[in-house]
Amino acid sequence: MTIKSIIDFFAVVKENKSLQRKAQMATDVETIVKIARECNLNFTSTELQSFLEKTPNQDLASKVNPGIGNRLHVSPR
């Protein structure tokens, strides 16, 4: 259940300010995988990268940004 582990990780990060800071400071996928392992959630960097590539940016934003839905800009960038 790798995808479930990844989604569970995003849910844990969304609720935990300390993990949010760690995840925001991560510079690569391997660091995110290490943070997830600290939470007893296991997936590989390849699995995470694949998940991120397949997930639309708006869906990712809603998983990562607590309390903030899909973002729409007043003026397109």
JSON list of N, CA and C in Angstrom, two decimals:
[
{"chain": "A", "resi": 1, "resn": "MET", "atom": "N", "xyz": [0.83, -1.20, 0.00]},
{"chain": "A", "resi": 1, "resn": "MET", "atom": "CA", "xyz": [0.00, 0.00, 0.00]},
{"chain": "A", "resi": 1, "resn": "MET", "atom": "C", "xyz": [0.86, 1.25, 0.00]},
{"chain": "A", "resi": 2, "resn": "THR", "atom": "N", "xyz": [1.69, 1.36, -0.99]},
{"chain": "A", "resi": 2, "resn": "THR", "atom": "CA", "xyz": [2.61, 2.49, -1.06]},
{"chain": "A", "resi": 2, "resn": "THR", "atom": "C", "xyz": [1.88, 3.82, -1.21]},
{"chain": "A", "resi": 3, "resn": "ILE", "atom": "N", "xyz": [0.90, 3.88, -2.09]},
{"chain": "A", "resi": 3, "resn": "ILE", "atom": "CA", "xyz": [0.18, 5.14, -2.30]},
{"chain": "A", "resi": 3, "resn": "ILE", "atom": "C", "xyz": [-0.51, 5.56, -1.02]},
{"chain": "A", "resi": 4, "resn": "LYS", "atom": "N", "xyz": [-1.07, 4.60, -0.30]},
{"chain": "A", "resi": 4, "resn": "LYS", "atom": "CA", "xyz": [-1.70, 4.92, 0.98]},
{"chain": "A", "resi": 4, "resn": "LYS", "atom": "C", "xyz": [-0.68, 5.50, 1.95]},
{"chain": "A", "resi": 5, "resn": "SER", "atom": "N", "xyz": [0.52, 4.95, 1.98]},
{"chain": "A", "resi": 5, "resn": "SER", "atom": "CA", "xyz": [1.57, 5.47, 2.87]},
{"chain": "A", "resi": 5, "resn": "SER", "atom": "C", "xyz": [1.93, 6.91, 2.50]},
{"chain": "A", "resi": 6, "resn": "ILE", "atom": "N", "xyz": [2.01, 7.19, 1.22]},
{"chain": "A", "resi": 6, "resn": "ILE", "atom": "CA", "xyz": [2.35, 8.54, 0.77]},
{"chain": "A", "resi": 6, "resn": "ILE", "atom": "C", "xyz": [1.24, 9.51, 1.16]},
{"chain": "A", "resi": 7, "resn": "ILE", "atom": "N", "xyz": [-0.01, 9.13, 0.92]},
{"chain": "A", "resi": 7, "resn": "ILE", "atom": "CA", "xyz": [-1.14, 9.99, 1.28]},
{"chain": "A", "resi": 7, "resn": "ILE", "atom": "C", "xyz": [-1.21, 10.17, 2.79]},
{"chain": "A", "resi": 8, "resn": "ASP", "atom": "N", "xyz": [-0.96, 9.10, 3.54]},
{"chain": "A", "resi": 8, "resn": "ASP", "atom": "CA", "xyz": [-0.93, 9.20, 5.00]},
{"chain": "A", "resi": 8, "resn": "ASP", "atom": "C", "xyz": [0.18, 10.16, 5.45]},
{"chain": "A", "resi": 9, "resn": "PHE", "atom": "N", "xyz": [1.32, 10.12, 4.78]},
{"chain": "A", "resi": 9, "resn": "PHE", "atom": "CA", "xyz": [2.42, 11.03, 5.12]},
{"chain": "A", "resi": 9, "resn": "PHE", "atom": "C", "xyz": [1.99, 12.48, 4.94]},
{"chain": "A", "resi": 10, "resn": "PHE", "atom": "N", "xyz": [1.35, 12.78, 3.79]},
{"chain": "A", "resi": 10, "resn": "PHE", "atom": "CA", "xyz": [0.89, 14.15, 3.56]},
{"chain": "A", "resi": 10, "resn": "PHE", "atom": "C", "xyz": [-0.12, 14.58, 4.63]},
{"chain": "A", "resi": 11, "resn": "ALA", "atom": "N", "xyz": [-0.97, 13.67, 5.07]},
{"chain": "A", "resi": 11, "resn": "ALA", "atom": "CA", "xyz": [-1.95, 13.99, 6.11]},
{"chain": "A", "resi": 11, "resn": "ALA", "atom": "C", "xyz": [-1.25, 14.28, 7.44]},
{"chain": "A", "resi": 12, "resn": "VAL", "atom": "N", "xyz": [-0.23, 13.49, 7.78]},
{"chain": "A", "resi": 12, "resn": "VAL", "atom": "CA", "xyz": [0.52, 13.71, 9.02]},
{"chain": "A", "resi": 12, "resn": "VAL", "atom": "C", "xyz": [1.24, 15.06, 8.97]},
{"chain": "A", "resi": 13, "resn": "VAL", "atom": "N", "xyz": [1.87, 15.35, 7.85]},
{"chain": "A", "resi": 13, "resn": "VAL", "atom": "CA", "xyz": [2.60, 16.61, 7.69]},
{"chain": "A", "resi": 13, "resn": "VAL", "atom": "C", "xyz": [1.64, 17.80, 7.79]},
{"chain": "A", "resi": 14, "resn": "LYS", "atom": "N", "xyz": [0.47, 17.66, 7.21]},
{"chain": "A", "resi": 14, "resn": "LYS", "atom": "CA", "xyz": [-0.52, 18.74, 7.22]},
{"chain": "A", "resi": 14, "resn": "LYS", "atom": "C", "xyz": [-0.91, 19.12, 8.64]},
{"chain": "A", "resi": 15, "resn": "GLU", "atom": "N", "xyz": [-0.91, 18.15, 9.56]},
{"chain": "A", "resi": 15, "resn": "GLU", "atom": "CA", "xyz": [-1.33, 18.37, 10.94]},
{"chain": "A", "resi": 15, "resn": "GLU", "atom": "C", "xyz": [-0.19, 18.71, 11.89]},
{"chain": "A", "resi": 16, "resn": "ASN", "atom": "N", "xyz": [1.06, 18.55, 11.47]},
{"chain": "A", "resi": 16, "resn": "ASN", "atom": "CA", "xyz": [2.19, 18.69, 12.37]},
{"chain": "A", "resi": 16, "resn": "ASN", "atom": "C", "xyz": [3.13, 19.81, 11.90]},
{"chain": "A", "resi": 17, "resn": "LYS", "atom": "N", "xyz": [3.15, 20.91, 12.63]},
{"chain": "A", "resi": 17, "resn": "LYS", "atom": "CA", "xyz": [3.95, 22.08, 12.24]},
{"chain": "A", "resi": 17, "resn": "LYS", "atom": "C", "xyz": [5.45, 21.76, 12.13]},
{"chain": "A", "resi": 18, "resn": "SER", "atom": "N", "xyz": [5.95, 20.94, 13.05]},
{"chain": "A", "resi": 18, "resn": "SER", "atom": "CA", "xyz": [7.36, 20.59, 13.03]},
{"chain": "A", "resi": 18, "resn": "SER", "atom": "C", "xyz": [7.71, 19.82, 11.76]},
{"chain": "A", "resi": 19, "resn": "LEU", "atom": "N", "xyz": [6.87, 18.86, 11.40]},
{"chain": "A", "resi": 19, "resn": "LEU", "atom": "CA", "xyz": [7.10, 18.11, 10.17]},
{"chain": "A", "resi": 19, "resn": "LEU", "atom": "C", "xyz": [6.93, 18.99, 8.93]},
{"chain": "A", "resi": 20, "resn": "GLN", "atom": "N", "xyz": [6.02, 19.94, 9.01]},
{"chain": "A", "resi": 20, "resn": "GLN", "atom": "CA", "xyz": [5.85, 20.88, 7.89]},
{"chain": "A", "resi": 20, "resn": "GLN", "atom": "C", "xyz": [7.16, 21.62, 7.63]},
{"chain": "A", "resi": 21, "resn": "ARG", "atom": "N", "xyz": [7.78, 22.10, 8.71]},
{"chain": "A", "resi": 21, "resn": "ARG", "atom": "CA", "xyz": [9.04, 22.83, 8.56]},
{"chain": "A", "resi": 21, "resn": "ARG", "atom": "C", "xyz": [10.12, 21.92, 7.98]},
{"chain": "A", "resi": 22, "resn": "LYS", "atom": "N", "xyz": [10.21, 20.69, 8.48]},
{"chain": "A", "resi": 22, "resn": "LYS", "atom": "CA", "xyz": [11.21, 19.75, 7.96]},
{"chain": "A", "resi": 22, "resn": "LYS", "atom": "C", "xyz": [10.98, 19.49, 6.47]},
{"chain": "A", "resi": 23, "resn": "ALA", "atom": "N", "xyz": [9.73, 19.24, 6.11]},
{"chain": "A", "resi": 23, "resn": "ALA", "atom": "CA", "xyz": [9.40, 18.94, 4.71]},
{"chain": "A", "resi": 23, "resn": "ALA", "atom": "C", "xyz": [9.67, 20.14, 3.81]},
{"chain": "A", "resi": 24, "resn": "GLN", "atom": "N", "xyz": [9.37, 21.34, 4.29]},
{"chain": "A", "resi": 24, "resn": "GLN", "atom": "CA", "xyz": [9.62, 22.54, 3.50]},
{"chain": "A", "resi": 24, "resn": "GLN", "atom": "C", "xyz": [11.11, 22.79, 3.29]},
{"chain": "A", "resi": 25, "resn": "MET", "atom": "N", "xyz": [11.92, 22.37, 4.24]},
{"chain": "A", "resi": 25, "resn": "MET", "atom": "CA", "xyz": [13.36, 22.58, 4.13]},
{"chain": "A", "resi": 25, "resn": "MET", "atom": "C", "xyz": [14.04, 21.49, 3.30]},
{"chain": "A", "resi": 26, "resn": "ALA", "atom": "N", "xyz": [13.32, 20.41, 3.03]},
{"chain": "A", "resi": 26, "resn": "ALA", "atom": "CA", "xyz": [13.90, 19.30, 2.25]},
{"chain": "A", "resi": 26, "resn": "ALA", "atom": "C", "xyz": [14.27, 19.79, 0.85]},
{"chain": "A", "resi": 27, "resn": "THR", "atom": "N", "xyz": [15.43, 19.37, 0.40]},
{"chain": "A", "resi": 27, "resn": "THR", "atom": "CA", "xyz": [15.90, 19.80, -0.92]},
{"chain": "A", "resi": 27, "resn": "THR", "atom": "C", "xyz": [15.80, 18.69, -1.96]},
{"chain": "A", "resi": 28, "resn": "ASP", "atom": "N", "xyz": [15.44, 17.48, -1.50]},
{"chain": "A", "resi": 28, "resn": "ASP", "atom": "CA", "xyz": [15.31, 16.37, -2.45]},
{"chain": "A", "resi": 28, "resn": "ASP", "atom": "C", "xyz": [14.32, 15.34, -1.93]},
{"chain": "A", "resi": 29, "resn": "VAL", "atom": "N", "xyz": [13.96, 14.43, -2.80]},
{"chain": "A", "resi": 29, "resn": "VAL", "atom": "CA", "xyz": [12.97, 13.41, -2.48]},
{"chain": "A", "resi": 29, "resn": "VAL", "atom": "C", "xyz": [13.48, 12.46, -1.40]},
{"chain": "A", "resi": 30, "resn": "GLU", "atom": "N", "xyz": [14.76, 12.16, -1.41]},
{"chain": "A", "resi": 30, "resn": "GLU", "atom": "CA", "xyz": [15.34, 11.26, -0.41]},
{"chain": "A", "resi": 30, "resn": "GLU", "atom": "C", "xyz": [15.13, 11.79, 1.00]},
{"chain": "A", "resi": 31, "resn": "THR", "atom": "N", "xyz": [15.25, 13.08, 1.18]},
{"chain": "A", "resi": 31, "resn": "THR", "atom": "CA", "xyz": [15.05, 13.69, 2.50]},
{"chain": "A", "resi": 31, "resn": "THR", "atom": "C", "xyz": [13.61, 13.51, 2.95]},
{"chain": "A", "resi": 32, "resn": "ILE", "atom": "N", "xyz": [12.66, 13.67, 2.03]},
{"chain": "A", "resi": 32, "resn": "ILE", "atom": "CA", "xyz": [11.25, 13.46, 2.35]},
{"chain": "A", "resi": 32, "resn": "ILE", "atom": "C", "xyz": [11.01, 12.01, 2.77]},
{"chain": "A", "resi": 33, "resn": "VAL", "atom": "N", "xyz": [11.63, 11.07, 2.07]},
{"chain": "A", "resi": 33, "resn": "VAL", "atom": "CA", "xyz": [11.49, 9.65, 2.41]},
{"chain": "A", "resi": 33, "resn": "VAL", "atom": "C", "xyz": [12.04, 9.40, 3.82]},
{"chain": "A", "resi": 34, "resn": "LYS", "atom": "N", "xyz": [13.15, 10.02, 4.18]},
{"chain": "A", "resi": 34, "resn": "LYS", "atom": "CA", "xyz": [13.71, 9.86, 5.52]},
{"chain": "A", "resi": 34, "resn": "LYS", "atom": "C", "xyz": [12.77, 10.41, 6.59]},
{"chain": "A", "resi": 35, "resn": "ILE", "atom": "N", "xyz": [12.16, 11.55, 6.31]},
{"chain": "A", "resi": 35, "resn": "ILE", "atom": "CA", "xyz": [11.20, 12.15, 7.24]},
{"chain": "A", "resi": 35, "resn": "ILE", "atom": "C", "xyz": [10.01, 11.20, 7.41]},
{"chain": "A", "resi": 36, "resn": "ALA", "atom": "N", "xyz": [9.54, 10.63, 6.31]},
{"chain": "A", "resi": 36, "resn": "ALA", "atom": "CA", "xyz": [8.41, 9.70, 6.37]},
{"chain": "A", "resi": 36, "resn": "ALA", "atom": "C", "xyz": [8.76, 8.47, 7.20]},
{"chain": "A", "resi": 37, "resn": "ARG", "atom": "N", "xyz": [9.98, 7.98, 7.07]},
{"chain": "A", "resi": 37, "resn": "ARG", "atom": "CA", "xyz": [10.39, 6.80, 7.85]},
{"chain": "A", "resi": 37, "resn": "ARG", "atom": "C", "xyz": [10.40, 7.11, 9.34]},
{"chain": "A", "resi": 38, "resn": "GLU", "atom": "N", "xyz": [10.71, 8.34, 9.70]},
{"chain": "A", "resi": 38, "resn": "GLU", "atom": "CA", "xyz": [10.66, 8.75, 11.10]},
{"chain": "A", "resi": 38, "resn": "GLU", "atom": "C", "xyz": [9.23, 8.65, 11.64]},
{"chain": "A", "resi": 39, "resn": "CYS", "atom": "N", "xyz": [8.26, 8.73, 10.73]},
{"chain": "A", "resi": 39, "resn": "CYS", "atom": "CA", "xyz": [6.84, 8.63, 11.10]},
{"chain": "A", "resi": 39, "resn": "CYS", "atom": "C", "xyz": [6.32, 7.21, 10.90]},
{"chain": "A", "resi": 40, "resn": "ASN", "atom": "N", "xyz": [7.23, 6.27, 10.68]},
{"chain": "A", "resi": 40, "resn": "ASN", "atom": "CA", "xyz": [6.88, 4.87, 10.43]},
{"chain": "A", "resi": 40, "resn": "ASN", "atom": "C", "xyz": [6.04, 4.68, 9.17]},
{"chain": "A", "resi": 41, "resn": "LEU", "atom": "N", "xyz": [6.28, 5.50, 8.17]},
{"chain": "A", "resi": 41, "resn": "LEU", "atom": "CA", "xyz": [5.62, 5.37, 6.88]},
{"chain": "A", "resi": 41, "resn": "LEU", "atom": "C", "xyz": [6.71, 5.07, 5.85]},
{"chain": "A", "resi": 42, "resn": "ASN", "atom": "N", "xyz": [6.54, 3.97, 5.14]},
{"chain": "A", "resi": 42, "resn": "ASN", "atom": "CA", "xyz": [7.60, 3.51, 4.25]},
{"chain": "A", "resi": 42, "resn": "ASN", "atom": "C", "xyz": [7.19, 3.55, 2.78]},
{"chain": "A", "resi": 43, "resn": "PHE", "atom": "N", "xyz": [8.00, 4.24, 2.01]},
{"chain": "A", "resi": 43, "resn": "PHE", "atom": "CA", "xyz": [7.91, 4.24, 0.55]},
{"chain": "A", "resi": 43, "resn": "PHE", "atom": "C", "xyz": [9.26, 4.68, 0.03]},
{"chain": "A", "resi": 44, "resn": "THR", "atom": "N", "xyz": [9.53, 4.37, -1.22]},
{"chain": "A", "resi": 44, "resn": "THR", "atom": "CA", "xyz": [10.84, 4.69, -1.80]},
{"chain": "A", "resi": 44, "resn": "THR", "atom": "C", "xyz": [10.79, 6.05, -2.47]},
{"chain": "A", "resi": 45, "resn": "SER", "atom": "N", "xyz": [11.96, 6.59, -2.76]},
{"chain": "A", "resi": 45, "resn": "SER", "atom": "CA", "xyz": [12.03, 7.87, -3.46]},
{"chain": "A", "resi": 45, "resn": "SER", "atom": "C", "xyz": [11.44, 7.74, -4.87]},
{"chain": "A", "resi": 46, "resn": "THR", "atom": "N", "xyz": [11.62, 6.58, -5.50]},
{"chain": "A", "resi": 46, "resn": "THR", "atom": "CA", "xyz": [11.05, 6.35, -6.83]},
{"chain": "A", "resi": 46, "resn": "THR", "atom": "C", "xyz": [9.53, 6.35, -6.77]},
{"chain": "A", "resi": 47, "resn": "GLU", "atom": "N", "xyz": [8.97, 5.70, -5.75]},
{"chain": "A", "resi": 47, "resn": "GLU", "atom": "CA", "xyz": [7.52, 5.68, -5.60]},
{"chain": "A", "resi": 47, "resn": "GLU", "atom": "C", "xyz": [6.97, 7.07, -5.34]},
{"chain": "A", "resi": 48, "resn": "LEU", "atom": "N", "xyz": [7.65, 7.84, -4.49]},
{"chain": "A", "resi": 48, "resn": "LEU", "atom": "CA", "xyz": [7.21, 9.21, -4.21]},
{"chain": "A", "resi": 48, "resn": "LEU", "atom": "C", "xyz": [7.30, 10.07, -5.46]},
{"chain": "A", "resi": 49, "resn": "GLN", "atom": "N", "xyz": [8.40, 9.97, -6.18]},
{"chain": "A", "resi": 49, "resn": "GLN", "atom": "CA", "xyz": [8.58, 10.77, -7.40]},
{"chain": "A", "resi": 49, "resn": "GLN", "atom": "C", "xyz": [7.49, 10.44, -8.41]},
{"chain": "A", "resi": 50, "resn": "SER", "atom": "N", "xyz": [7.17, 9.18, -8.56]},
{"chain": "A", "resi": 50, "resn": "SER", "atom": "CA", "xyz": [6.12, 8.76, -9.48]},
{"chain": "A", "resi": 50, "resn": "SER", "atom": "C", "xyz": [4.76, 9.33, -9.05]},
{"chain": "A", "resi": 51, "resn": "PHE", "atom": "N", "xyz": [4.48, 9.27, -7.76]},
{"chain": "A", "resi": 51, "resn": "PHE", "atom": "CA", "xyz": [3.23, 9.83, -7.23]},
{"chain": "A", "resi": 51, "resn": "PHE", "atom": "C", "xyz": [3.15, 11.33, -7.51]},
{"chain": "A", "resi": 52, "resn": "LEU", "atom": "N", "xyz": [4.24, 12.04, -7.25]},
{"chain": "A", "resi": 52, "resn": "LEU", "atom": "CA", "xyz": [4.26, 13.49, -7.46]},
{"chain": "A", "resi": 52, "resn": "LEU", "atom": "C", "xyz": [4.08, 13.85, -8.93]},
{"chain": "A", "resi": 53, "resn": "GLU", "atom": "N", "xyz": [4.65, 13.07, -9.81]},
{"chain": "A", "resi": 53, "resn": "GLU", "atom": "CA", "xyz": [4.54, 13.34, -11.25]},
{"chain": "A", "resi": 53, "resn": "GLU", "atom": "C", "xyz": [3.12, 13.09, -11.76]},
{"chain": "A", "resi": 54, "resn": "LYS", "atom": "N", "xyz": [2.42, 12.15, -11.15]},
{"chain": "A", "resi": 54, "resn": "LYS", "atom": "CA", "xyz": [1.07, 11.80, -11.59]},
{"chain": "A", "resi": 54, "resn": "LYS", "atom": "C", "xyz": [-0.02, 12.66, -10.95]},
{"chain": "A", "resi": 55, "resn": "THR", "atom": "N", "xyz": [0.29, 13.34, -9.87]},
{"chain": "A", "resi": 55, "resn": "THR", "atom": "CA", "xyz": [-0.70, 14.11, -9.13]},
{"chain": "A", "resi": 55, "resn": "THR", "atom": "C", "xyz": [-0.71, 15.56, -9.62]},
{"chain": "A", "resi": 56, "resn": "PRO", "atom": "N", "xyz": [-1.89, 16.07, -10.02]},
{"chain": "A", "resi": 56, "resn": "PRO", "atom": "CA", "xyz": [-1.96, 17.47, -10.47]},
{"chain": "A", "resi": 56, "resn": "PRO", "atom": "C", "xyz": [-1.52, 18.43, -9.36]},
{"chain": "A", "resi": 57, "resn": "ASN", "atom": "N", "xyz": [-0.92, 19.54, -9.74]},
{"chain": "A", "resi": 57, "resn": "ASN", "atom": "CA", "xyz": [-0.40, 20.52, -8.78]},
{"chain": "A", "resi": 57, "resn": "ASN", "atom": "C", "xyz": [-1.48, 21.01, -7.82]},
{"chain": "A", "resi": 58, "resn": "GLN", "atom": "N", "xyz": [-2.69, 21.21, -8.30]},
{"chain": "A", "resi": 58, "resn": "GLN", "atom": "CA", "xyz": [-3.76, 21.69, -7.41]},
{"chain": "A", "resi": 58, "resn": "GLN", "atom": "C", "xyz": [-4.08, 20.66, -6.34]},
{"chain": "A", "resi": 59, "resn": "ASP", "atom": "N", "xyz": [-4.07, 19.38, -6.70]},
{"chain": "A", "resi": 59, "resn": "ASP", "atom": "CA", "xyz": [-4.32, 18.33, -5.71]},
{"chain": "A", "resi": 59, "resn": "ASP", "atom": "C", "xyz": [-3.21, 18.28, -4.68]},
{"chain": "A", "resi": 60, "resn": "LEU", "atom": "N", "xyz": [-1.97, 18.44, -5.14]},
{"chain": "A", "resi": 60, "resn": "LEU", "atom": "CA", "xyz": [-0.83, 18.45, -4.20]},
{"chain": "A", "resi": 60, "resn": "LEU", "atom": "C", "xyz": [-0.94, 19.63, -3.25]},
{"chain": "A", "resi": 61, "resn": "ALA", "atom": "N", "xyz": [-1.28, 20.80, -3.77]},
{"chain": "A", "resi": 61, "resn": "ALA", "atom": "CA", "xyz": [-1.38, 21.99, -2.93]},
{"chain": "A", "resi": 61, "resn": "ALA", "atom": "C", "xyz": [-2.42, 21.79, -1.83]},
{"chain": "A", "resi": 62, "resn": "SER", "atom": "N", "xyz": [-3.53, 21.16, -2.16]},
{"chain": "A", "resi": 62, "resn": "SER", "atom": "CA", "xyz": [-4.56, 20.96, -1.15]},
{"chain": "A", "resi": 62, "resn": "SER", "atom": "C", "xyz": [-4.12, 19.95, -0.09]},
{"chain": "A", "resi": 63, "resn": "LYS", "atom": "N", "xyz": [-3.21, 19.03, -0.44]},
{"chain": "A", "resi": 63, "resn": "LYS", "atom": "CA", "xyz": [-2.71, 18.05, 0.54]},
{"chain": "A", "resi": 63, "resn": "LYS", "atom": "C", "xyz": [-1.63, 18.66, 1.44]},
{"chain": "A", "resi": 64, "resn": "VAL", "atom": "N", "xyz": [-0.82, 19.54, 0.88]},
{"chain": "A", "resi": 64, "resn": "VAL", "atom": "CA", "xyz": [0.34, 20.06, 1.60]},
{"chain": "A", "resi": 64, "resn": "VAL", "atom": "C", "xyz": [0.04, 21.33, 2.38]},
{"chain": "A", "resi": 65, "resn": "ASN", "atom": "N", "xyz": [-0.77, 22.22, 1.83]},
{"chain": "A", "resi": 65, "resn": "ASN", "atom": "CA", "xyz": [-1.05, 23.51, 2.47]},
{"chain": "A", "resi": 65, "resn": "ASN", "atom": "C", "xyz": [-2.26, 23.38, 3.39]},
{"chain": "A", "resi": 66, "resn": "PRO", "atom": "N", "xyz": [-2.05, 23.39, 4.69]},
{"chain": "A", "resi": 66, "resn": "PRO", "atom": "CA", "xyz": [-3.19, 23.22, 5.60]},
{"chain": "A", "resi": 66, "resn": "PRO", "atom": "C", "xyz": [-4.15, 24.40, 5.54]},
{"chain": "A", "resi": 67, "resn": "GLY", "atom": "N", "xyz": [-5.43, 24.08, 5.42]},
{"chain": "A", "resi": 67, "resn": "GLY", "atom": "CA", "xyz": [-6.44, 25.12, 5.45]},
{"chain": "A", "resi": 67, "resn": "GLY", "atom": "C", "xyz": [-6.54, 25.94, 4.19]},
{"chain": "A", "resi": 68, "resn": "ILE", "atom": "N", "xyz": [-5.80, 25.60, 3.18]},
{"chain": "A", "resi": 68, "resn": "ILE", "atom": "CA", "xyz": [-5.82, 26.38, 1.95]},
{"chain": "A", "resi": 68, "resn": "ILE", "atom": "C", "xyz": [-6.24, 25.45, 0.82]},
{"chain": "A", "resi": 69, "resn": "GLY", "atom": "N", "xyz": [-7.31, 25.80, 0.17]},
{"chain": "A", "resi": 69, "resn": "GLY", "atom": "CA", "xyz": [-7.78, 25.00, -0.95]},
{"chain": "A", "resi": 69, "resn": "GLY", "atom": "C", "xyz": [-6.95, 25.27, -2.19]},
{"chain": "A", "resi": 70, "resn": "ASN", "atom": "N", "xyz": [-7.47, 24.85, -3.30]},
{"chain": "A", "resi": 70, "resn": "ASN", "atom": "CA", "xyz": [-6.77, 25.09, -4.56]},
{"chain": "A", "resi": 70, "resn": "ASN", "atom": "C", "xyz": [-6.58, 26.58, -4.76]},
{"chain": "A", "resi": 71, "resn": "ARG", "atom": "N", "xyz": [-5.40, 26.96, -5.13]},
{"chain": "A", "resi": 71, "resn": "ARG", "atom": "CA", "xyz": [-5.07, 28.37, -5.26]},
{"chain": "A", "resi": 71, "resn": "ARG", "atom": "C", "xyz": [-5.32, 28.86, -6.68]},
{"chain": "A", "resi": 72, "resn": "LEU", "atom": "N", "xyz": [-5.99, 29.95, -6.76]},
{"chain": "A", "resi": 72, "resn": "LEU", "atom": "CA", "xyz": [-6.21, 30.60, -8.05]},
{"chain": "A", "resi": 72, "resn": "LEU", "atom": "C", "xyz": [-5.64, 32.01, -7.94]},
{"chain": "A", "resi": 73, "resn": "HIS", "atom": "N", "xyz": [-4.90, 32.42, -8.92]},
{"chain": "A", "resi": 73, "resn": "HIS", "atom": "CA", "xyz": [-4.30, 33.74, -8.89]},
{"chain": "A", "resi": 73, "resn": "HIS", "atom": "C", "xyz": [-5.25, 34.72, -9.56]},
{"chain": "A", "resi": 74, "resn": "VAL", "atom": "N", "xyz": [-5.28, 35.94, -9.00]},
{"chain": "A", "resi": 74, "resn": "VAL", "atom": "CA", "xyz": [-6.13, 36.99, -9.58]},
{"chain": "A", "resi": 74, "resn": "VAL", "atom": "C", "xyz": [-5.66, 37.29, -11.00]},
{"chain": "A", "resi": 75, "resn": "SER", "atom": "N", "xyz": [-4.37, 37.42, -11.16]},
{"chain": "A", "resi": 75, "resn": "SER", "atom": "CA", "xyz": [-3.82, 37.62, -12.50]},
{"chain": "A", "resi": 75, "resn": "SER", "atom": "C", "xyz": [-2.94, 36.44, -12.83]},
{"chain": "A", "resi": 76, "resn": "PRO", "atom": "N", "xyz": [-3.18, 35.79, -13.97]},
{"chain": "A", "resi": 76, "resn": "PRO", "atom": "CA", "xyz": [-2.36, 34.62, -14.34]},
{"chain": "A", "resi": 76, "resn": "PRO", "atom": "C", "xyz": [-0.89, 34.96, -14.42]},
{"chain": "A", "resi": 77, "resn": "ARG", "atom": "N", "xyz": [-0.08, 34.01, -14.03]},
{"chain": "A", "resi": 77, "resn": "ARG", "atom": "CA", "xyz": [1.37, 34.23, -14.09]},
{"chain": "A", "resi": 77, "resn": "ARG", "atom": "C", "xyz": [1.94, 33.71, -15.36]}
]
